[in-house]
Every structure is written in C-alpha cells, then in structure tokens.
Coordinates of C-alpha atoms in Angstrom, one line a residue:
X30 CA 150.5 75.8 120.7
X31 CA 150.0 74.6 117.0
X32 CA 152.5 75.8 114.7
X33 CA 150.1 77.6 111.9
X34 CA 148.2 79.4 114.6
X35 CA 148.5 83.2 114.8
X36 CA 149.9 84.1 118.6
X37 CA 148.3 87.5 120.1
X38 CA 148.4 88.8 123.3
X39 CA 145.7 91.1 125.0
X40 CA 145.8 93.9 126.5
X41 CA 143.5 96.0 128.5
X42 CA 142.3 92.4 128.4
X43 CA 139.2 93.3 131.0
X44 CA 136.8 89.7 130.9
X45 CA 138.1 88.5 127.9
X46 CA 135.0 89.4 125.3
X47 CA 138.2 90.8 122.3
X48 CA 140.0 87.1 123.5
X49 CA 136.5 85.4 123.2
X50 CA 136.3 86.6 119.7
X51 CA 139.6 86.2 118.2
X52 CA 139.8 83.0 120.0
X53 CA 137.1 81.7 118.1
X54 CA 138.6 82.7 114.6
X55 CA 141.5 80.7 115.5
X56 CA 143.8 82.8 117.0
X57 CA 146.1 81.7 120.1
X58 CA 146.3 84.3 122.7
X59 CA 149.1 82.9 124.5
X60 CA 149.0 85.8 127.5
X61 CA 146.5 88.6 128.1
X62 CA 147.4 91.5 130.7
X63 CA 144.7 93.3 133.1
X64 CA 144.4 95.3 136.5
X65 CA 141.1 94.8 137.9
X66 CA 141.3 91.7 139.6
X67 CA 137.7 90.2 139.5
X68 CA 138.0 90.6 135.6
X69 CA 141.4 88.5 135.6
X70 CA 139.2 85.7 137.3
X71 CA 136.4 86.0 134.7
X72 CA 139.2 85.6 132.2
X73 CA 141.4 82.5 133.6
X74 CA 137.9 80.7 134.4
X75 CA 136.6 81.0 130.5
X76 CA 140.2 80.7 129.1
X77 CA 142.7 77.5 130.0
X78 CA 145.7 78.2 131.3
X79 CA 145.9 80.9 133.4
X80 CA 147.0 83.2 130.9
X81 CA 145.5 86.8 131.9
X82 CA 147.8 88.3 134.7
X83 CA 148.1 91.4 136.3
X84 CA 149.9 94.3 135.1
X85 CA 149.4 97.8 135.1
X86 CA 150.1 98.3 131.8
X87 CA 151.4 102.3 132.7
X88 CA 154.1 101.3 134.5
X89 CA 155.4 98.0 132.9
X90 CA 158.3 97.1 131.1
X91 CA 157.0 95.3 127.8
X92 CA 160.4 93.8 126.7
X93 CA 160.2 92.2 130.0
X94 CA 156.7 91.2 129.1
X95 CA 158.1 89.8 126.1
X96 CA 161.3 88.1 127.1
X97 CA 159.0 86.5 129.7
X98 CA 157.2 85.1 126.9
X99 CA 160.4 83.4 125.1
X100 CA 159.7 86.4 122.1
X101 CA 161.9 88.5 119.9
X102 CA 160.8 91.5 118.6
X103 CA 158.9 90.7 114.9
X104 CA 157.9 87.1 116.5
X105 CA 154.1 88.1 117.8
X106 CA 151.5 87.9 115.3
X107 CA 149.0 90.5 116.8
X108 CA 148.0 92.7 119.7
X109 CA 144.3 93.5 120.5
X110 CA 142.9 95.7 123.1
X111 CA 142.9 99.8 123.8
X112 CA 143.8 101.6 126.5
X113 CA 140.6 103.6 128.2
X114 CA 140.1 106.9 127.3
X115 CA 141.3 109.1 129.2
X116 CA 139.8 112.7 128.9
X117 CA 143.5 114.4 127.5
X118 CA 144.3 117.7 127.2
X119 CA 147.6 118.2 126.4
X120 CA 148.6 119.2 122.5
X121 CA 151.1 118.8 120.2
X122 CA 154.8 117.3 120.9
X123 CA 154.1 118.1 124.6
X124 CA 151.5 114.6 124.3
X125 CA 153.7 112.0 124.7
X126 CA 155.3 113.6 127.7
X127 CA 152.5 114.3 129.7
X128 CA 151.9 111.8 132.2
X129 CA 148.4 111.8 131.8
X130 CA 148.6 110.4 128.4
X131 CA 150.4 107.1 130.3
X132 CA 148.3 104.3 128.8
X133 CA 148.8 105.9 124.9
X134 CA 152.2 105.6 125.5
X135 CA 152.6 102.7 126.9
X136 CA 150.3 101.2 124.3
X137 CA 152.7 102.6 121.7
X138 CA 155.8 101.1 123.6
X139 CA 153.8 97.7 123.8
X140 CA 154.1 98.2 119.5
X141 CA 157.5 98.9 119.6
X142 CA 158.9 96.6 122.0
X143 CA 156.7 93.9 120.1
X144 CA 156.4 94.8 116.8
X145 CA 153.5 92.8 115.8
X146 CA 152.5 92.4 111.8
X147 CA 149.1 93.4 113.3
X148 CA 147.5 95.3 115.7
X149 CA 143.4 96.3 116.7
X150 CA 142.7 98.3 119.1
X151 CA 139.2 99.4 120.4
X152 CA 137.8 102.9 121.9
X153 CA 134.9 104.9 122.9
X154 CA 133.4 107.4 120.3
X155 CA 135.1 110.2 122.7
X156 CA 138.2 109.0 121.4
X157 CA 137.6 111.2 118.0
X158 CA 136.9 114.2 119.6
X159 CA 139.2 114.0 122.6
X160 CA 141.4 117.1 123.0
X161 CA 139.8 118.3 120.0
X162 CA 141.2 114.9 118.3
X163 CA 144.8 115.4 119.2
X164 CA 144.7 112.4 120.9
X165 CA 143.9 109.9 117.9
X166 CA 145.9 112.0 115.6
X167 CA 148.8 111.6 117.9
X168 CA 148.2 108.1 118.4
X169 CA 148.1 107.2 114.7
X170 CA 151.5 109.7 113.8
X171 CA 153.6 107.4 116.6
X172 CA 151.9 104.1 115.3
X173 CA 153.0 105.3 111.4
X174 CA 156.5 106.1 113.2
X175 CA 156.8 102.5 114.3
X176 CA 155.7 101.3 110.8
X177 CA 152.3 100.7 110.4
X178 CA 149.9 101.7 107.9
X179 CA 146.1 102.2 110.3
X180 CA 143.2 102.3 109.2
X181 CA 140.1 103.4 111.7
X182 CA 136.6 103.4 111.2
X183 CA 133.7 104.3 113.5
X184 CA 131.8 101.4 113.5
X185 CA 127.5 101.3 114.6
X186 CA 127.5 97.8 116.0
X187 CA 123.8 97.0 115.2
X188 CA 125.7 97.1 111.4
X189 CA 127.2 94.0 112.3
X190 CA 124.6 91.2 113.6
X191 CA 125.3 92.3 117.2
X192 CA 121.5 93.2 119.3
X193 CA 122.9 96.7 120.5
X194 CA 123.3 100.1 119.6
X195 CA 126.5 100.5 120.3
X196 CA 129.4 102.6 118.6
X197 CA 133.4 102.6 118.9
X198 CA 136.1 103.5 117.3
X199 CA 138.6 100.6 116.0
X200 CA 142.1 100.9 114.4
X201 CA 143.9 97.9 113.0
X202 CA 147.5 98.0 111.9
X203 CA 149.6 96.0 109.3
X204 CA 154.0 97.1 109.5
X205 CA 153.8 94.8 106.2
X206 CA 151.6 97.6 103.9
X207 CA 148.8 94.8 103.5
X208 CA 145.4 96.8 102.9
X209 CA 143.0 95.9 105.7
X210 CA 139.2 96.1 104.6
X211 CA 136.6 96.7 107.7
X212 CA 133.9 93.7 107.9
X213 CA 131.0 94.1 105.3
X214 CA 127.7 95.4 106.7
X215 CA 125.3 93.5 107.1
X216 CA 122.5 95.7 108.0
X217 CA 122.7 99.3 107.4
X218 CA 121.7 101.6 110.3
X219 CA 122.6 104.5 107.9
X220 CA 119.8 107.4 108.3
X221 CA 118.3 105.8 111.4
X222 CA 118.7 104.2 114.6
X223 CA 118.0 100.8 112.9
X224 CA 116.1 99.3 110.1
X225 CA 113.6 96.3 109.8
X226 CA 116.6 93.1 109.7
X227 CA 118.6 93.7 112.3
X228 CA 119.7 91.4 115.0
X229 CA 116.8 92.9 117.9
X230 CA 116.6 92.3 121.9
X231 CA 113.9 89.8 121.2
X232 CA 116.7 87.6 119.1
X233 CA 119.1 88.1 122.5
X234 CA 117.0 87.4 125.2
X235 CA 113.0 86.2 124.5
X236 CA 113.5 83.2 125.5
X237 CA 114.8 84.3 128.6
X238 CA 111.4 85.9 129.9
X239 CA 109.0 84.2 132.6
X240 CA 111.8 81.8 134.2
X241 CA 115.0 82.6 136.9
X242 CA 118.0 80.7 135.7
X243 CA 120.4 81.3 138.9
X244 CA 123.8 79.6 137.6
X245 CA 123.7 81.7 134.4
X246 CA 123.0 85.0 136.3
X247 CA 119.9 85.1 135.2
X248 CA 117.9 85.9 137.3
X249 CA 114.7 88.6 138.1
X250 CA 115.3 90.9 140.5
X251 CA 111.3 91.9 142.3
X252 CA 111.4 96.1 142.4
X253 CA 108.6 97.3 145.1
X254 CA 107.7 100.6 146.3
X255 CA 108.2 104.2 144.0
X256 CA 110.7 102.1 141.7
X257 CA 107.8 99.8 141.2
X258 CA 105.5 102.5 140.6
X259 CA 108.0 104.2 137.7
X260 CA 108.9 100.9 136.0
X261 CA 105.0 100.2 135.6
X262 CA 103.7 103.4 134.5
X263 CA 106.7 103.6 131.9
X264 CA 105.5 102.3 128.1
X265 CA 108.0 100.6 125.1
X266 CA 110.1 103.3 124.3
X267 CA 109.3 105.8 127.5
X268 CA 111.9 107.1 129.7
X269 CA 112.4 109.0 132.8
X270 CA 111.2 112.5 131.5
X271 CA 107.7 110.8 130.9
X272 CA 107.5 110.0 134.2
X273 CA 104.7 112.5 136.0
X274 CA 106.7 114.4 138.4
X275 CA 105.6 112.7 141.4
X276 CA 107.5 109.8 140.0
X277 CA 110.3 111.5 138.9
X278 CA 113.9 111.0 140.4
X279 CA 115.9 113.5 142.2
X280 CA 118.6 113.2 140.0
X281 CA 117.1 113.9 137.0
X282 CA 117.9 117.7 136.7
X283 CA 121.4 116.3 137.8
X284 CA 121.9 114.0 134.9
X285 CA 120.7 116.2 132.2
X286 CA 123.5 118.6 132.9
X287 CA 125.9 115.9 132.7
X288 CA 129.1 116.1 130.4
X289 CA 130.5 113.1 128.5
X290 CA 134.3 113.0 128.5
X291 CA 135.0 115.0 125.9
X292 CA 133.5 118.3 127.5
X293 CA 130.4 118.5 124.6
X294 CA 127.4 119.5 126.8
X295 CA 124.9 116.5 126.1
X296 CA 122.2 119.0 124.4
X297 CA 124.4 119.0 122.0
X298 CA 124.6 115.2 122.0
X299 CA 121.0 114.6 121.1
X300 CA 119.6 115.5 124.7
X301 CA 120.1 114.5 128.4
X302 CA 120.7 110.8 129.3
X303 CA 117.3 109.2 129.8
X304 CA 117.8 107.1 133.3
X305 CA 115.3 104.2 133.1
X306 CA 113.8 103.6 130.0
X307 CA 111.8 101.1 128.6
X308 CA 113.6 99.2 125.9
X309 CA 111.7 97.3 122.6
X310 CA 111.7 93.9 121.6
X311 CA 111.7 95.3 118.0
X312 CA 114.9 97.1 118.1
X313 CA 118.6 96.3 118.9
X314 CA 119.1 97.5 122.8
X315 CA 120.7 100.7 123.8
X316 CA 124.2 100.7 124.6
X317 CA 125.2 98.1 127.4
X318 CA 127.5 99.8 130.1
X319 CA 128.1 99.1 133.5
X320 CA 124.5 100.5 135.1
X321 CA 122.1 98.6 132.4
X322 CA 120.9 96.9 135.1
X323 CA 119.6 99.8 136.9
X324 CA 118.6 101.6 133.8
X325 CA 117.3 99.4 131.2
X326 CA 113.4 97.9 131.9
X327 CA 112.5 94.7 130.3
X328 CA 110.3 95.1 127.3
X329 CA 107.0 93.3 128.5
X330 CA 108.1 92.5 132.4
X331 CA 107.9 95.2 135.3
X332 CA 111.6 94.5 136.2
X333 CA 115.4 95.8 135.3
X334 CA 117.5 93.2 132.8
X335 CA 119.3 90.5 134.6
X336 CA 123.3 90.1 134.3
X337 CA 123.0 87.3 131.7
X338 CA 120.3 89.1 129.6
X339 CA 122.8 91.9 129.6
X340 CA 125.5 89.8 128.7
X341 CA 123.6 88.3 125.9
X342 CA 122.9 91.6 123.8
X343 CA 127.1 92.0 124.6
X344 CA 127.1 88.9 122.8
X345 CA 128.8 86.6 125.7
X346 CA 127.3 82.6 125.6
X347 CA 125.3 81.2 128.3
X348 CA 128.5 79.4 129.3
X349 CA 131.0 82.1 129.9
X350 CA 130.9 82.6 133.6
X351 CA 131.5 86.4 135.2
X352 CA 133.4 86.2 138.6
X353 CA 133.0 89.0 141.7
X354 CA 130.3 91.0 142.5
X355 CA 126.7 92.3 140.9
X356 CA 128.5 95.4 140.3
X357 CA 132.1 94.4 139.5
X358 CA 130.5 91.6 136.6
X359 CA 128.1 94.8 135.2
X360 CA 131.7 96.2 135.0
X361 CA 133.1 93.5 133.2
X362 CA 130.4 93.3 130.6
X363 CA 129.9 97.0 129.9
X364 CA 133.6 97.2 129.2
X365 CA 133.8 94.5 127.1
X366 CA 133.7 94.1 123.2
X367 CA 131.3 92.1 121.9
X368 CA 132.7 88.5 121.4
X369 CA 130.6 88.3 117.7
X370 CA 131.8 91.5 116.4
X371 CA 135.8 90.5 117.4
X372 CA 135.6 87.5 115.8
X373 CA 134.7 89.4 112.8
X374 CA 137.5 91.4 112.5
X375 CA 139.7 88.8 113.6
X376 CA 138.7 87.2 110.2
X377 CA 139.1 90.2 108.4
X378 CA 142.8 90.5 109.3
X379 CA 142.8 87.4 108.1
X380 CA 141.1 87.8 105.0
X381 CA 143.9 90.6 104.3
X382 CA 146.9 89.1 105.7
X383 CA 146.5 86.5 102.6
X384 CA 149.5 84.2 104.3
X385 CA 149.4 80.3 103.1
X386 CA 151.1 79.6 106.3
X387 CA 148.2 80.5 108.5
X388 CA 144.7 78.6 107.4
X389 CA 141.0 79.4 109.0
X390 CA 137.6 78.5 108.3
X391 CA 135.1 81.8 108.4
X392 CA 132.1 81.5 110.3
X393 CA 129.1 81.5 108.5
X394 CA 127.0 83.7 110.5
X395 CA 123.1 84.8 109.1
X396 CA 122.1 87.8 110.3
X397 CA 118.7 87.6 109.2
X398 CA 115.9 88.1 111.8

C-alpha cells in the first residue's frame, strides 16, 4: 500500500463498479465486503488480491472487520457503498430497533466502529420517499450523531457524461466539517429528459453493431417467433402499448398496475412501465437494471442489448469481466454504480478534503458529443 494513498473499504460492494471508480482516482480499497457470491468473483477477478469477501453485513461484527484489518478507529480514510433499500415502515425512535431496518443500522455501526473522515453512500430515488422519508431523515440524524456533516443530492446521471438516464440519491460525509461540493454538471437535463450534448447510446455502444464479440459478452442473441414479430413492428422510441393487441403480452395489464417500493401507484410516476421498448441512438439509454436485456431493443437491429452493450451505457470497460450466469451478471450490472460517475466523486472528496498529504491527478474527461 503506498503511504499517501487514501484506504477505503466497500461495502455492499456488489461487482465492484463504486471500487472501479474510486480506484481509478487513486484511492486504495484495501477490503470490500459482499453476499452474493457470483458478484465476489466478478470483483476478485477485476481487482488484485482477493480483497472482496463475504459478509452479511446485517449480522457482522465491524470491529472485528476492522481489527481484522490491523485498524483503529479514526485510521480509515473512507467508506463507499449503501445498503439496498429496503421498503421501511417503521417511524420515529422505534427505527433503529426494528429489525427490518437491519442494513441502516448496520451501516451506521460500520461509521461508528470505523470512523472514517469520509463516507458516500449510494441509493435508489425510493430512498427519499421511503416511509414517507423517515428512513433518510433517520439515517442522516444517526450519521450527525456520530459526527458527520452530509450532504445529499439527487443526482440525473445523464448530468454527468454517463449514456443513461439514471437517478440516485448519494450522501457523502466529512466528521472534520470540510464542505463537500457535488461534481459540476456537465450537461444539464434540467426541463427535459436530455438536451442536444449529452453522452448518447450511440457514444456507448455504435461500434458494437453488426459483429458478435463472445469473450466480451457481447454477443446477439437471434429472437424468432411472436417476440420477433413485436421487436420488428416496434419504431425508435415505441414501446409495448404500441404494440396492436395481437402482439401484445399477457402481462401487460399486470405491469401497469405495478407499485415501486415506496407504495406510489406508477400513474402517479409518469405512467406504467413500458416492457420492451425501442431505445434511440440520439439519447442517453433508459435506466440499466437487471432485465435490460429482455426489455431494451437495439436502436437499428431486430434484437435485445447484449451483456457488454449493457455494461457499456453502466460505464464498465471492455476489460472488466462479469463472472456466473446470463442472469446473475444482468444482476451485477444493474446494481452497480457507474465506474465514470464514482470516479467523479471520488475526486470531489478530494477536491474538498484539501490535505497536502494525499496528492491526485483529476481526469480530464470531455463530455462533448
């Protein structure tokens, strides 16, 4: 380990896509902690060492986890990673003793038994709205507790150079009262889904079209029969309610009564989820989650995107190889923060930190299309 390098350790570490990131700002993540076994393979294949082992992180002991690590509390530089959200209920002092609220607390303990100077951690959207936002306020109140001034922000990841509509909630905490400033936008997606200049699928994954690439998972899969049928008739921009209704799923009426976590029907939520859909070349992607690859029809081919084209618009290189099944690597990258957008705040927390004992170069990224 070099001397001036930050140390951090993940958690919730999934793949590795928050390790990817701060990893290439310069930190050291010297141990990263995970449940789902095919994701800690994906991580100790892209990461040396064998540093992402499994824990479940609602029943561990963190100052084990630390003493384990040859650390006092203070000596950690930063923790990244967020638990999952969890749907919570419960209000008021009665939160941190319901057991359903496990990973909160445990992420809290994880800040205590560490103290870090820093901390980000990443959620879904539903996180704000949760338990009628109990959950976040509670979550910030123990993290002021333990010392830390927070700052969160929504963040619209087409804002930020990455090729994907995408938006999460991220918190980052300093126990040293150093203001933290969120990265600079560099496209704004204010008053619209996205704006001429942003980073679009055609930036991500044009040059992947017309060829099979098996050893980057790229590769085509050939639909047939009714599935054929709707993927052809469907234009740019189309979905599964313009499908005539001979061509229509069973499940359709199904998913447009579907409820997000937080209980808000989805009429409410700017209509019902639109199944397949044809995506643009023109605009950044919808959001990548674990059934993109069902869901998501090429721009100008008659097929579904491939695992690497949908690790691409997450932001992953060609050379960071996904371990376990079809299903269990769609799981990985739909999970995952994207590596370009990590990095980012990684340097941020840098910028802010304003230590002369820890040096880093920026990146010097153009997000001009």
């Amino acid at each position: 380990m070099q001397p001036n390098k930050w140390k951090a350790i993940s958690l919730f570490a999934g793949a590795g896509g928050c390790s990817l990131g701060f990893s290439d700002a310069g930190v050291e993540i010297i141990s990263a902690y995970e449940n789902a076994e095919s994701a800690i393979k994906t991580y100790n294949k892209n990461f040396t060492g064998d540093k992402c082992h499994n824990v479940d992180l609602a029943t561990c002991n963190f100052e084990e986890l630390r003493d384990d690590l040859g650390l006092k509390r203070g000596d950690l530089d930063l923790i990244i990673g967020g638990p999952p959200c969890q749907g919570f209920t419960t209000a008021g002092n009665r939160f941190w003793a319901d057991p359903r609220n496990k990973l909160a607390q445990n992420y809290a303990k994880a800040l205590e038994s560490f103290h870090p100077r820093w901390f980000m951690m990443e959620n879904v959207e539903g996180m704000l709205t949760t338990a009628k936002g109990v959950y976040v306020v509670e979550c910030i109140r123990k993290m002021i507790e333990l010392g830390y001034s927070v700052y969160l922000r929504k963040v619209y990841m087409q804002e930020y150079g990455i090729p994907q509509r995408r938006k999460r909630v991220i918190l980052v905490g300093n126990k040293d009262g150093k203001a933290f400033e969120f990265p600079k936008v560099a496209k704004s997606a204010s008053g619209a889904i996205y704006r001429n200049g942003t980073t679009t699928l055609r930036d991500a994954i044009g040059d992947l079209e017309n060829k099979d690439i098996p050893a980057i998972d790229h590769i085509r899969k050939q639909e047939s029969g009714i599935q054929l049928e709707r993927i052809a008739y469907l234009s740019t921009g189309q979905s599964m309610k313009d499908l005539p209704e001979h061509l229509q799923h069973d499940s359709f009426k199904r998913r447009a009564s579907r409820r997000v976590c937080d209980g808000t029907p989805t009429e409410k939520r700017g209509g019902a989820p639109s199944g397949l859909k044809r995506l643009s070349y023109e605009e950044p992607c919808l959001t990548i989650t674990s059934a993109a690859t069902t869901e998501f029809i090429h721009p100008t081919e008659n097929r579904m995107l491939t695992i690497r084209e949908c690790a691409r618009i997450q932001t992953f290189p060609d050379t960071f190889v996904f371990e376990g099944t079809d299903a269990q690597k769609m799981q990985q990258i739909g999970n995952a923060i994207p590596p370009r957008f990590a990095k980012q705040i990684a340097e941020q927390i840098f910028l802010a930190d304003d230590n002369p004992k820890f040096q880093f170069s920026p990146s010097l990224v153009d997000y001009e299309v």
